[in-house]
PDB file of N, CA and C in Angstrom:
ATOM      1  N   UNK A   1     -40.171  29.509 -75.952  1.00  0.00           N
ATOM      2  CA  UNK A   1     -39.125  30.001 -75.081  1.00  0.00           C
ATOM      3  C   UNK A   1     -39.393  31.462 -74.769  1.00  0.00           C
ATOM      4  N   UNK A   2     -39.214  31.837 -73.515  1.00  0.00           N
ATOM      5  CA  UNK A   2     -39.385  33.217 -73.077  1.00  0.00           C
ATOM      6  C   UNK A   2     -38.071  33.769 -72.563  1.00  0.00           C
ATOM      7  N   UNK A   3     -37.939  35.086 -72.652  1.00  0.00           N
ATOM      8  CA  UNK A   3     -36.807  35.764 -72.030  1.00  0.00           C
ATOM      9  C   UNK A   3     -37.341  36.365 -70.735  1.00  0.00           C
ATOM     10  N   UNK A   4     -36.736  35.976 -69.621  1.00  0.00           N
ATOM     11  CA  UNK A   4     -37.168  36.437 -68.315  1.00  0.00           C
ATOM     12  C   UNK A   4     -36.059  37.310 -67.743  1.00  0.00           C
ATOM     13  N   UNK A   5     -36.407  38.542 -67.382  1.00  0.00           N
ATOM     14  CA  UNK A   5     -35.426  39.490 -66.872  1.00  0.00           C
ATOM     15  C   UNK A   5     -35.626  39.648 -65.370  1.00  0.00           C
ATOM     16  N   UNK A   6     -34.555  39.426 -64.618  1.00  0.00           N
ATOM     17  CA  UNK A   6     -34.571  39.602 -63.167  1.00  0.00           C
ATOM     18  C   UNK A   6     -33.689  40.794 -62.825  1.00  0.00           C
ATOM     19  N   UNK A   7     -34.245  41.750 -62.114  1.00  0.00           N
ATOM     20  CA  UNK A   7     -33.486  42.918 -61.707  1.00  0.00           C
ATOM     21  C   UNK A   7     -33.067  42.705 -60.257  1.00  0.00           C
ATOM     22  N   UNK A   8     -31.781  42.707 -60.016  1.00  0.00           N
ATOM     23  CA  UNK A   8     -31.126  42.477 -58.731  1.00  0.00           C
ATOM     24  C   UNK A   8     -30.764  41.010 -58.578  1.00  0.00           C
ATOM     25  N   UNK A   9     -29.509  40.764 -58.300  1.00  0.00           N
ATOM     26  CA  UNK A   9     -29.016  39.396 -58.112  1.00  0.00           C
ATOM     27  C   UNK A   9     -28.791  39.107 -56.633  1.00  0.00           C
ATOM     28  N   UNK A  10     -29.700  39.613 -55.799  1.00  0.00           N
ATOM     29  CA  UNK A  10     -29.585  39.312 -54.374  1.00  0.00           C
ATOM     30  C   UNK A  10     -30.096  37.894 -54.132  1.00  0.00           C
ATOM     31  N   UNK A  11     -30.339  37.538 -52.897  1.00  0.00           N
ATOM     32  CA  UNK A  11     -30.764  36.173 -52.582  1.00  0.00           C
ATOM     33  C   UNK A  11     -32.048  35.783 -53.315  1.00  0.00           C
ATOM     34  N   UNK A  12     -33.017  36.678 -53.334  1.00  0.00           N
ATOM     35  CA  UNK A  12     -34.284  36.379 -54.012  1.00  0.00           C
ATOM     36  C   UNK A  12     -34.080  36.245 -55.519  1.00  0.00           C
ATOM     37  N   UNK A  13     -33.234  37.088 -56.099  1.00  0.00           N
ATOM     38  CA  UNK A  13     -32.973  37.010 -57.535  1.00  0.00           C
ATOM     39  C   UNK A  13     -32.283  35.713 -57.923  1.00  0.00           C
ATOM     40  N   UNK A  14     -31.316  35.291 -57.126  1.00  0.00           N
ATOM     41  CA  UNK A  14     -30.613  34.028 -57.382  1.00  0.00           C
ATOM     42  C   UNK A  14     -31.581  32.860 -57.235  1.00  0.00           C
ATOM     43  N   UNK A  15     -32.424  32.901 -56.197  1.00  0.00           N
ATOM     44  CA  UNK A  15     -33.410  31.830 -55.997  1.00  0.00           C
ATOM     45  C   UNK A  15     -34.394  31.779 -57.154  1.00  0.00           C
ATOM     46  N   UNK A  16     -34.836  32.937 -57.621  1.00  0.00           N
ATOM     47  CA  UNK A  16     -35.767  32.974 -58.754  1.00  0.00           C
ATOM     48  C   UNK A  16     -35.112  32.414 -60.014  1.00  0.00           C
ATOM     49  N   UNK A  17     -33.875  32.804 -60.284  1.00  0.00           N
ATOM     50  CA  UNK A  17     -33.171  32.295 -61.466  1.00  0.00           C
ATOM     51  C   UNK A  17     -33.013  30.779 -61.392  1.00  0.00           C
ATOM     52  N   UNK A  18     -32.627  30.272 -60.226  1.00  0.00           N
ATOM     53  CA  UNK A  18     -32.497  28.824 -60.062  1.00  0.00           C
ATOM     54  C   UNK A  18     -33.823  28.111 -60.270  1.00  0.00           C
ATOM     55  N   UNK A  19     -34.891  28.657 -59.718  1.00  0.00           N
ATOM     56  CA  UNK A  19     -36.214  28.045 -59.869  1.00  0.00           C
ATOM     57  C   UNK A  19     -36.639  28.007 -61.329  1.00  0.00           C
ATOM     58  N   UNK A  20     -36.440  29.103 -62.030  1.00  0.00           N
ATOM     59  CA  UNK A  20     -36.813  29.167 -63.447  1.00  0.00           C
ATOM     60  C   UNK A  20     -35.993  28.173 -64.266  1.00  0.00           C
ATOM     61  N   UNK A  21     -34.668  28.193 -64.078  1.00  0.00           N
ATOM     62  CA  UNK A  21     -33.801  27.318 -64.865  1.00  0.00           C
ATOM     63  C   UNK A  21     -34.024  25.847 -64.540  1.00  0.00           C
ATOM     64  N   UNK A  22     -34.352  25.541 -63.272  1.00  0.00           N
ATOM     65  CA  UNK A  22     -34.575  24.150 -62.873  1.00  0.00           C
ATOM     66  C   UNK A  22     -35.928  23.611 -63.325  1.00  0.00           C
ATOM     67  N   UNK A  23     -36.950  24.462 -63.302  1.00  0.00           N
ATOM     68  CA  UNK A  23     -38.318  23.980 -63.515  1.00  0.00           C
ATOM     69  C   UNK A  23     -38.943  24.341 -64.855  1.00  0.00           C
ATOM     70  N   UNK A  24     -38.355  25.280 -65.561  1.00  0.00           N
ATOM     71  CA  UNK A  24     -38.911  25.713 -66.841  1.00  0.00           C
ATOM     72  C   UNK A  24     -37.815  25.743 -67.898  1.00  0.00           C
ATOM     73  N   UNK A  25     -37.352  24.566 -68.331  1.00  0.00           N
ATOM     74  CA  UNK A  25     -36.253  24.522 -69.307  1.00  0.00           C
ATOM     75  C   UNK A  25     -36.623  25.213 -70.614  1.00  0.00           C
ATOM     76  N   UNK A  26     -35.611  25.731 -71.257  1.00  0.00           N
ATOM     77  CA  UNK A  26     -35.821  26.368 -72.547  1.00  0.00           C
ATOM     78  C   UNK A  26     -36.027  27.868 -72.449  1.00  0.00           C
ATOM     79  N   UNK A  27     -36.146  28.398 -71.254  1.00  0.00           N
ATOM     80  CA  UNK A  27     -36.288  29.842 -71.091  1.00  0.00           C
ATOM     81  C   UNK A  27     -34.917  30.488 -70.933  1.00  0.00           C
ATOM     82  N   UNK A  28     -34.844  31.735 -71.312  1.00  0.00           N
ATOM     83  CA  UNK A  28     -33.607  32.500 -71.182  1.00  0.00           C
ATOM     84  C   UNK A  28     -33.756  33.429 -69.983  1.00  0.00           C
ATOM     85  N   UNK A  29     -32.800  33.389 -69.064  1.00  0.00           N
ATOM     86  CA  UNK A  29     -32.828  34.235 -67.878  1.00  0.00           C
ATOM     87  C   UNK A  29     -31.760  35.314 -68.008  1.00  0.00           C
ATOM     88  N   UNK A  30     -32.169  36.557 -67.816  1.00  0.00           N
ATOM     89  CA  UNK A  30     -31.243  37.685 -67.838  1.00  0.00           C
ATOM     90  C   UNK A  30     -31.287  38.314 -66.448  1.00  0.00           C
ATOM     91  N   UNK A  31     -30.119  38.414 -65.810  1.00  0.00           N
ATOM     92  CA  UNK A  31     -30.027  38.999 -64.477  1.00  0.00           C
ATOM     93  C   UNK A  31     -29.308  40.340 -64.604  1.00  0.00           C
ATOM     94  N   UNK A  32     -29.928  41.394 -64.086  1.00  0.00           N
ATOM     95  CA  UNK A  32     -29.328  42.727 -64.128  1.00  0.00           C
ATOM     96  C   UNK A  32     -29.090  43.182 -62.694  1.00  0.00           C
ATOM     97  N   UNK A  33     -27.865  43.587 -62.410  1.00  0.00           N
ATOM     98  CA  UNK A  33     -27.528  44.035 -61.065  1.00  0.00           C
ATOM     99  C   UNK A  33     -26.429  45.078 -61.160  1.00  0.00           C
ATOM    100  N   UNK A  34     -26.360  45.978 -60.199  1.00  0.00           N
ATOM    101  CA  UNK A  34     -25.313  47.007 -60.237  1.00  0.00           C
ATOM    102  C   UNK A  34     -23.943  46.448 -59.876  1.00  0.00           C
ATOM    103  N   UNK A  35     -23.918  45.297 -59.222  1.00  0.00           N
ATOM    104  CA  UNK A  35     -22.663  44.662 -58.853  1.00  0.00           C
ATOM    105  C   UNK A  35     -22.128  43.820 -60.005  1.00  0.00           C
ATOM    106  N   UNK A  36     -20.859  43.470 -59.930  1.00  0.00           N
ATOM    107  CA  UNK A  36     -20.242  42.691 -61.000  1.00  0.00           C
ATOM    108  C   UNK A  36     -20.047  41.231 -60.628  1.00  0.00           C
ATOM    109  N   UNK A  37     -20.647  40.808 -59.538  1.00  0.00           N
ATOM    110  CA  UNK A  37     -20.489  39.416 -59.120  1.00  0.00           C
ATOM    111  C   UNK A  37     -21.856  38.826 -58.773  1.00  0.00           C
ATOM    112  N   UNK A  38     -21.902  37.531 -58.717  1.00  0.00           N
ATOM    113  CA  UNK A  38     -23.125  36.835 -58.342  1.00  0.00           C
ATOM    114  C   UNK A  38     -23.067  36.441 -56.870  1.00  0.00           C
ATOM    115  N   UNK A  39     -24.157  36.616 -56.188  1.00  0.00           N
ATOM    116  CA  UNK A  39     -24.404  36.020 -54.875  1.00  0.00           C
ATOM    117  C   UNK A  39     -23.401  36.367 -53.788  1.00  0.00           C
ATOM    118  N   UNK A  40     -22.925  37.579 -53.750  1.00  0.00           N
ATOM    119  CA  UNK A  40     -21.992  37.990 -52.704  1.00  0.00           C
ATOM    120  C   UNK A  40     -22.724  38.124 -51.376  1.00  0.00           C
ATOM    121  N   UNK A  41     -22.202  37.510 -50.353  1.00  0.00           N
ATOM    122  CA  UNK A  41     -22.783  37.599 -49.006  1.00  0.00           C
ATOM    123  C   UNK A  41     -22.073  38.704 -48.234  1.00  0.00           C
ATOM    124  N   UNK A  42     -22.485  39.938 -48.457  1.00  0.00           N
ATOM    125  CA  UNK A  42     -21.845  41.080 -47.820  1.00  0.00           C
ATOM    126  C   UNK A  42     -21.864  41.003 -46.307  1.00  0.00           C
ATOM    127  N   UNK A  43     -22.897  40.367 -45.768  1.00  0.00           N
ATOM    128  CA  UNK A  43     -22.982  40.256 -44.309  1.00  0.00           C
ATOM    129  C   UNK A  43     -21.846  39.399 -43.748  1.00  0.00           C
ATOM    130  N   UNK A  44     -21.187  38.625 -44.590  1.00  0.00           N
ATOM    131  CA  UNK A  44     -20.096  37.772 -44.123  1.00  0.00           C
ATOM    132  C   UNK A  44     -18.737  38.442 -44.147  1.00  0.00           C
ATOM    133  N   UNK A  45     -18.653  39.654 -44.670  1.00  0.00           N
ATOM    134  CA  UNK A  45     -17.368  40.342 -44.761  1.00  0.00           C
ATOM    135  C   UNK A  45     -16.700  40.455 -43.391  1.00  0.00           C
ATOM    136  N   UNK A  46     -17.468  40.763 -42.370  1.00  0.00           N
ATOM    137  CA  UNK A  46     -16.904  40.862 -41.017  1.00  0.00           C
ATOM    138  C   UNK A  46     -16.322  39.529 -40.560  1.00  0.00           C
ATOM    139  N   UNK A  47     -16.923  38.425 -40.984  1.00  0.00           N
ATOM    140  CA  UNK A  47     -16.394  37.111 -40.626  1.00  0.00           C
ATOM    141  C   UNK A  47     -15.032  36.875 -41.272  1.00  0.00           C
ATOM    142  N   UNK A  48     -14.883  37.300 -42.520  1.00  0.00           N
ATOM    143  CA  UNK A  48     -13.616  37.136 -43.221  1.00  0.00           C
ATOM    144  C   UNK A  48     -12.545  38.046 -42.614  1.00  0.00           C
ATOM    145  N   UNK A  49     -12.909  39.306 -42.396  1.00  0.00           N
ATOM    146  CA  UNK A  49     -11.951  40.246 -41.803  1.00  0.00           C
ATOM    147  C   UNK A  49     -11.522  39.760 -40.417  1.00  0.00           C
ATOM    148  N   UNK A  50     -12.450  39.210 -39.664  1.00  0.00           N
ATOM    149  CA  UNK A  50     -12.134  38.693 -38.333  1.00  0.00           C
ATOM    150  C   UNK A  50     -11.527  37.303 -38.354  1.00  0.00           C
ATOM    151  N   UNK A  51     -11.209  36.809 -39.545  1.00  0.00           N
ATOM    152  CA  UNK A  51     -10.575  35.505 -39.761  1.00  0.00           C
ATOM    153  C   UNK A  51     -11.385  34.346 -39.177  1.00  0.00           C
ATOM    154  N   UNK A  52     -12.715  34.485 -39.232  1.00  0.00           N
ATOM    155  CA  UNK A  52     -13.584  33.409 -38.775  1.00  0.00           C
ATOM    156  C   UNK A  52     -13.961  32.465 -39.913  1.00  0.00           C
ATOM    157  N   UNK A  53     -13.722  32.903 -41.149  1.00  0.00           N
ATOM    158  CA  UNK A  53     -13.831  32.021 -42.316  1.00  0.00           C
ATOM    159  C   UNK A  53     -12.500  32.099 -43.054  1.00  0.00           C
ATOM    160  N   UNK A  54     -12.060  31.009 -43.682  1.00  0.00           N
ATOM    161  CA  UNK A  54     -10.705  30.941 -44.220  1.00  0.00           C
ATOM    162  C   UNK A  54     -10.436  31.756 -45.481  1.00  0.00           C
ATOM    163  N   UNK A  55     -11.465  32.073 -46.236  1.00  0.00           N
ATOM    164  CA  UNK A  55     -11.212  32.698 -47.528  1.00  0.00           C
ATOM    165  C   UNK A  55     -12.346  33.632 -47.926  1.00  0.00           C
ATOM    166  N   UNK A  56     -11.994  34.701 -48.599  1.00  0.00           N
ATOM    167  CA  UNK A  56     -12.972  35.621 -49.180  1.00  0.00           C
ATOM    168  C   UNK A  56     -13.884  34.891 -50.156  1.00  0.00           C
ATOM    169  N   UNK A  57     -13.371  33.860 -50.816  1.00  0.00           N
ATOM    170  CA  UNK A  57     -14.157  33.085 -51.780  1.00  0.00           C
ATOM    171  C   UNK A  57     -15.376  32.430 -51.138  1.00  0.00           C
ATOM    172  N   UNK A  58     -15.345  32.229 -49.839  1.00  0.00           N
ATOM    173  CA  UNK A  58     -16.469  31.606 -49.146  1.00  0.00           C
ATOM    174  C   UNK A  58     -17.667  32.544 -49.012  1.00  0.00           C
ATOM    175  N   UNK A  59     -17.520  33.787 -49.452  1.00  0.00           N
ATOM    176  CA  UNK A  59     -18.621  34.745 -49.373  1.00  0.00           C
ATOM    177  C   UNK A  59     -19.523  34.691 -50.601  1.00  0.00           C
ATOM    178  N   UNK A  60     -19.302  33.749 -51.496  1.00  0.00           N
ATOM    179  CA  UNK A  60     -20.124  33.585 -52.691  1.00  0.00           C
ATOM    180  C   UNK A  60     -20.737  32.191 -52.667  1.00  0.00           C
ATOM    181  N   UNK A  61     -22.032  32.098 -52.879  1.00  0.00           N
ATOM    182  CA  UNK A  61     -22.683  30.793 -52.844  1.00  0.00           C
ATOM    183  C   UNK A  61     -23.159  30.324 -54.210  1.00  0.00           C
ATOM    184  N   UNK A  62     -22.970  31.118 -55.234  1.00  0.00           N
ATOM    185  CA  UNK A  62     -23.368  30.740 -56.588  1.00  0.00           C
ATOM    186  C   UNK A  62     -22.328  31.298 -57.539  1.00  0.00           C
ATOM    187  N   UNK A  63     -22.081  30.588 -58.639  1.00  0.00           N
ATOM    188  CA  UNK A  63     -21.135  31.100 -59.629  1.00  0.00           C
ATOM    189  C   UNK A  63     -21.710  30.942 -61.026  1.00  0.00           C
ATOM    190  N   UNK A  64     -21.042  31.533 -61.976  1.00  0.00           N
ATOM    191  CA  UNK A  64     -21.525  31.511 -63.355  1.00  0.00           C
ATOM    192  C   UNK A  64     -21.599  30.105 -63.915  1.00  0.00           C
ATOM    193  N   UNK A  65     -20.663  29.264 -63.548  1.00  0.00           N
ATOM    194  CA  UNK A  65     -20.638  27.897 -64.063  1.00  0.00           C
ATOM    195  C   UNK A  65     -21.882  27.117 -63.631  1.00  0.00           C
ATOM    196  N   UNK A  66     -22.340  27.349 -62.418  1.00  0.00           N
ATOM    197  CA  UNK A  66     -23.539  26.658 -61.933  1.00  0.00           C
ATOM    198  C   UNK A  66     -24.763  27.054 -62.752  1.00  0.00           C
ATOM    199  N   UNK A  67     -24.878  28.332 -63.097  1.00  0.00           N
ATOM    200  CA  UNK A  67     -25.993  28.769 -63.939  1.00  0.00           C
ATOM    201  C   UNK A  67     -25.871  28.210 -65.350  1.00  0.00           C
ATOM    202  N   UNK A  68     -24.669  28.216 -65.892  1.00  0.00           N
ATOM    203  CA  UNK A  68     -24.450  27.731 -67.250  1.00  0.00           C
ATOM    204  C   UNK A  68     -24.884  26.276 -67.400  1.00  0.00           C
ATOM    205  N   UNK A  69     -24.622  25.484 -66.373  1.00  0.00           N
ATOM    206  CA  UNK A  69     -24.988  24.066 -66.447  1.00  0.00           C
ATOM    207  C   UNK A  69     -26.496  23.856 -66.461  1.00  0.00           C
ATOM    208  N   UNK A  70     -27.264  24.886 -66.065  1.00  0.00           N
ATOM    209  CA  UNK A  70     -28.721  24.772 -66.003  1.00  0.00           C
ATOM    210  C   UNK A  70     -29.415  25.252 -67.273  1.00  0.00           C
ATOM    211  N   UNK A  71     -28.754  26.079 -68.056  1.00  0.00           N
ATOM    212  CA  UNK A  71     -29.402  26.580 -69.266  1.00  0.00           C
ATOM    213  C   UNK A  71     -28.918  27.965 -69.635  1.00  0.00           C
ATOM    214  N   UNK A  72     -29.714  28.660 -70.404  1.00  0.00           N
ATOM    215  CA  UNK A  72     -29.393  29.961 -70.966  1.00  0.00           C
ATOM    216  C   UNK A  72     -29.517  31.028 -69.882  1.00  0.00           C
ATOM    217  N   UNK A  73     -28.399  31.672 -69.540  1.00  0.00           N
ATOM    218  CA  UNK A  73     -28.435  32.677 -68.494  1.00  0.00           C
ATOM    219  C   UNK A  73     -27.435  33.780 -68.820  1.00  0.00           C
ATOM    220  N   UNK A  74     -27.868  35.016 -68.616  1.00  0.00           N
ATOM    221  CA  UNK A  74     -27.007  36.172 -68.838  1.00  0.00           C
ATOM    222  C   UNK A  74     -26.965  37.005 -67.573  1.00  0.00           C
ATOM    223  N   UNK A  75     -25.787  37.534 -67.244  1.00  0.00           N
ATOM    224  CA  UNK A  75     -25.615  38.385 -66.081  1.00  0.00           C
ATOM    225  C   UNK A  75     -24.990  39.690 -66.518  1.00  0.00           C
ATOM    226  N   UNK A  76     -25.687  40.782 -66.306  1.00  0.00           N
ATOM    227  CA  UNK A  76     -25.230  42.122 -66.697  1.00  0.00           C
ATOM    228  C   UNK A  76     -24.771  42.179 -68.154  1.00  0.00           C
ATOM    229  N   UNK A  77     -25.500  41.520 -69.014  1.00  0.00           N
ATOM    230  CA  UNK A  77     -25.216  41.585 -70.444  1.00  0.00           C
ATOM    231  C   UNK A  77     -24.252  40.555 -70.970  1.00  0.00           C
ATOM    232  N   UNK A  78     -23.664  39.755 -70.091  1.00  0.00           N
ATOM    233  CA  UNK A  78     -22.708  38.737 -70.523  1.00  0.00           C
ATOM    234  C   UNK A  78     -23.261  37.359 -70.241  1.00  0.00           C
ATOM    235  N   UNK A  79     -23.056  36.440 -71.168  1.00  0.00           N
ATOM    236  CA  UNK A  79     -23.461  35.054 -70.935  1.00  0.00           C
ATOM    237  C   UNK A  79     -22.787  34.565 -69.669  1.00  0.00           C
ATOM    238  N   UNK A  80     -23.499  33.835 -68.852  1.00  0.00           N
ATOM    239  CA  UNK A  80     -22.974  33.435 -67.545  1.00  0.00           C
ATOM    240  C   UNK A  80     -21.720  32.565 -67.633  1.00  0.00           C
ATOM    241  N   UNK A  81     -21.400  32.025 -68.794  1.00  0.00           N
ATOM    242  CA  UNK A  81     -20.185  31.202 -68.873  1.00  0.00           C
ATOM    243  C   UNK A  81     -18.974  32.029 -69.283  1.00  0.00           C
ATOM    244  N   UNK A  82     -19.110  33.324 -69.356  1.00  0.00           N
ATOM    245  CA  UNK A  82     -17.975  34.196 -69.716  1.00  0.00           C
ATOM    246  C   UNK A  82     -17.481  34.869 -68.444  1.00  0.00           C
ATOM    247  N   UNK A  83     -16.194  34.793 -68.193  1.00  0.00           N
ATOM    248  CA  UNK A  83     -15.626  35.435 -66.997  1.00  0.00           C
ATOM    249  C   UNK A  83     -15.385  36.898 -67.271  1.00  0.00           C
TER     250      UNK A  83
END
C-alpha cells in the first residue's frame, strides 16, 4: 500500500483521485487544497446567481461519501467520511 498525495482538488486532482481509487485498490489518497470543499465549480456561480440552475448544491460534482465508498481517502487532513 502506498500513500499518494495530491495537491489541489481541482478537476484534475479529483480525476486523479478517482483513477487511483478505482484502479489501484489498497492505496491511501491524501488531497491537499486551500479550499474546504471538494469539486466546487466556481465557473457555475454566475449560473446560480442568475437563477439558471436551481440550487447552489449543483455546483459540486463530487462529495466525501463518493470517495469513502472507493477506499482510503483524506481531504485537508480529515478522512473523507468526516463532515
